[in-house]
Amino acid sequence: MADTDTYVHSPEVWTAGRLREAIKDLPDDAPIHIGVASDPGDFDGYQDHVLVDCEPIEWAGDDSAPERTEVEYTLFADWPAGTYDVLD
């Protein structure tokens, strides 16, 4: 069995306030692109995606608090406009 190198990956998740601050000076019609890391924390070979939606996602509570529901807002990204090969 081969040894595997691992590391703890714990990026700082942005809040809505931090995002608002980061884009406060952008014009309203500025497109938003998202660079998706090729590996955890590795943006050297990122893939470019475009922001297409923001939705509240409800997560049910765990066994210790099943009645608790949390809402997280998720930004959805898609491939940029272009011509792509159709995969069967």
Tab-separated table of C-alpha atoms in Angstrom:
chain	number	residue	atom	x	y	z
A	1	MET	CA	0.000	0.000	0.000
A	2	ALA	CA	1.455	3.385	-1.017
A	3	ASP	CA	1.769	6.308	1.359
A	4	THR	CA	-0.376	9.314	0.503
A	5	ASP	CA	0.599	12.882	1.285
A	6	THR	CA	-2.274	14.777	2.865
A	7	TYR	CA	-2.753	18.203	4.355
A	8	VAL	CA	-5.534	20.015	6.088
A	9	HIS	CA	-7.211	22.443	3.716
A	10	SER	CA	-9.218	25.142	5.483
A	11	PRO	CA	-9.853	28.152	3.239
A	12	GLU	CA	-11.480	31.236	4.712
A	13	VAL	CA	-15.036	31.292	3.387
A	14	TRP	CA	-16.140	34.797	2.474
A	15	THR	CA	-19.188	36.402	4.032
A	16	ALA	CA	-21.731	38.445	2.070
A	17	GLY	CA	-20.262	41.585	3.648
A	18	ARG	CA	-16.758	40.763	2.477
A	19	LEU	CA	-18.016	40.089	-1.055
A	20	ARG	CA	-19.994	43.352	-1.053
A	21	GLU	CA	-16.878	45.246	0.019
A	22	ALA	CA	-14.773	43.576	-2.683
A	23	ILE	CA	-17.176	44.530	-5.488
A	24	LYS	CA	-18.472	47.875	-4.197
A	25	ASP	CA	-16.693	49.909	-6.904
A	26	LEU	CA	-17.634	47.665	-9.836
A	27	PRO	CA	-20.227	48.928	-12.298
A	28	ASP	CA	-23.586	47.141	-12.148
A	29	ASP	CA	-23.045	45.489	-15.543
A	30	ALA	CA	-19.582	44.064	-14.729
A	31	PRO	CA	-19.585	40.287	-15.359
A	32	ILE	CA	-18.337	38.150	-12.486
A	33	HIS	CA	-15.965	35.285	-13.300
A	34	ILE	CA	-14.970	32.595	-10.824
A	35	GLY	CA	-11.580	30.864	-10.983
A	36	VAL	CA	-11.989	27.291	-9.721
A	37	ALA	CA	-8.830	25.801	-8.232
A	38	SER	CA	-7.410	22.793	-10.079
A	39	ASP	CA	-6.514	21.224	-6.712
A	40	PRO	CA	-7.233	22.436	-3.172
A	41	GLY	CA	-5.586	25.851	-2.840
A	42	ASP	CA	-3.917	25.648	-6.282
A	43	PHE	CA	-5.051	28.464	-8.570
A	44	ASP	CA	-2.127	28.184	-11.009
A	45	GLY	CA	-4.166	26.021	-13.374
A	46	TYR	CA	-7.612	27.319	-12.479
A	47	GLN	CA	-10.667	26.893	-14.692
A	48	ASP	CA	-12.649	29.998	-15.584
A	49	HIS	CA	-16.367	29.924	-14.812
A	50	VAL	CA	-19.042	32.623	-14.827
A	51	LEU	CA	-21.435	33.418	-12.013
A	52	VAL	CA	-24.989	32.532	-13.060
A	53	ASP	CA	-27.090	32.350	-9.880
A	54	CYS	CA	-27.281	32.707	-6.110
A	55	GLU	CA	-29.712	30.540	-4.175
A	56	PRO	CA	-30.440	29.905	-0.502
A	57	ILE	CA	-29.751	26.248	0.258
A	58	GLU	CA	-31.306	24.749	3.395
A	59	TRP	CA	-29.380	22.119	5.320
A	60	ALA	CA	-31.211	19.922	7.800
A	61	GLY	CA	-29.851	19.654	11.305
A	62	ASP	CA	-27.685	16.779	12.441
A	63	ASP	CA	-28.568	14.039	14.934
A	64	SER	CA	-27.862	16.343	17.896
A	65	ALA	CA	-30.297	19.024	16.657
A	66	PRO	CA	-32.601	17.524	13.991
A	67	GLU	CA	-35.093	20.394	14.305
A	68	ARG	CA	-32.464	22.970	13.386
A	69	THR	CA	-32.232	24.097	9.761
A	70	GLU	CA	-29.388	26.238	8.478
A	71	VAL	CA	-29.468	28.325	5.328
A	72	GLU	CA	-26.345	28.876	3.266
A	73	TYR	CA	-26.283	31.013	0.156
A	74	THR	CA	-24.577	29.293	-2.738
A	75	LEU	CA	-23.199	31.058	-5.794
A	76	PHE	CA	-23.577	28.877	-8.884
A	77	ALA	CA	-21.043	29.015	-11.703
A	78	ASP	CA	-21.229	27.649	-15.231
A	79	TRP	CA	-18.804	27.340	-18.115
A	80	PRO	CA	-18.286	30.615	-20.005
A	81	ALA	CA	-20.214	31.189	-23.231
A	82	GLY	CA	-18.592	29.424	-26.154
A	83	THR	CA	-18.693	26.367	-28.388
A	84	TYR	CA	-18.113	23.027	-26.744
A	85	ASP	CA	-17.964	19.408	-27.898
A	86	VAL	CA	-21.107	17.440	-27.084
A	87	LEU	CA	-20.292	14.403	-24.950
A	88	ASP	CA	-22.429	11.293	-25.326
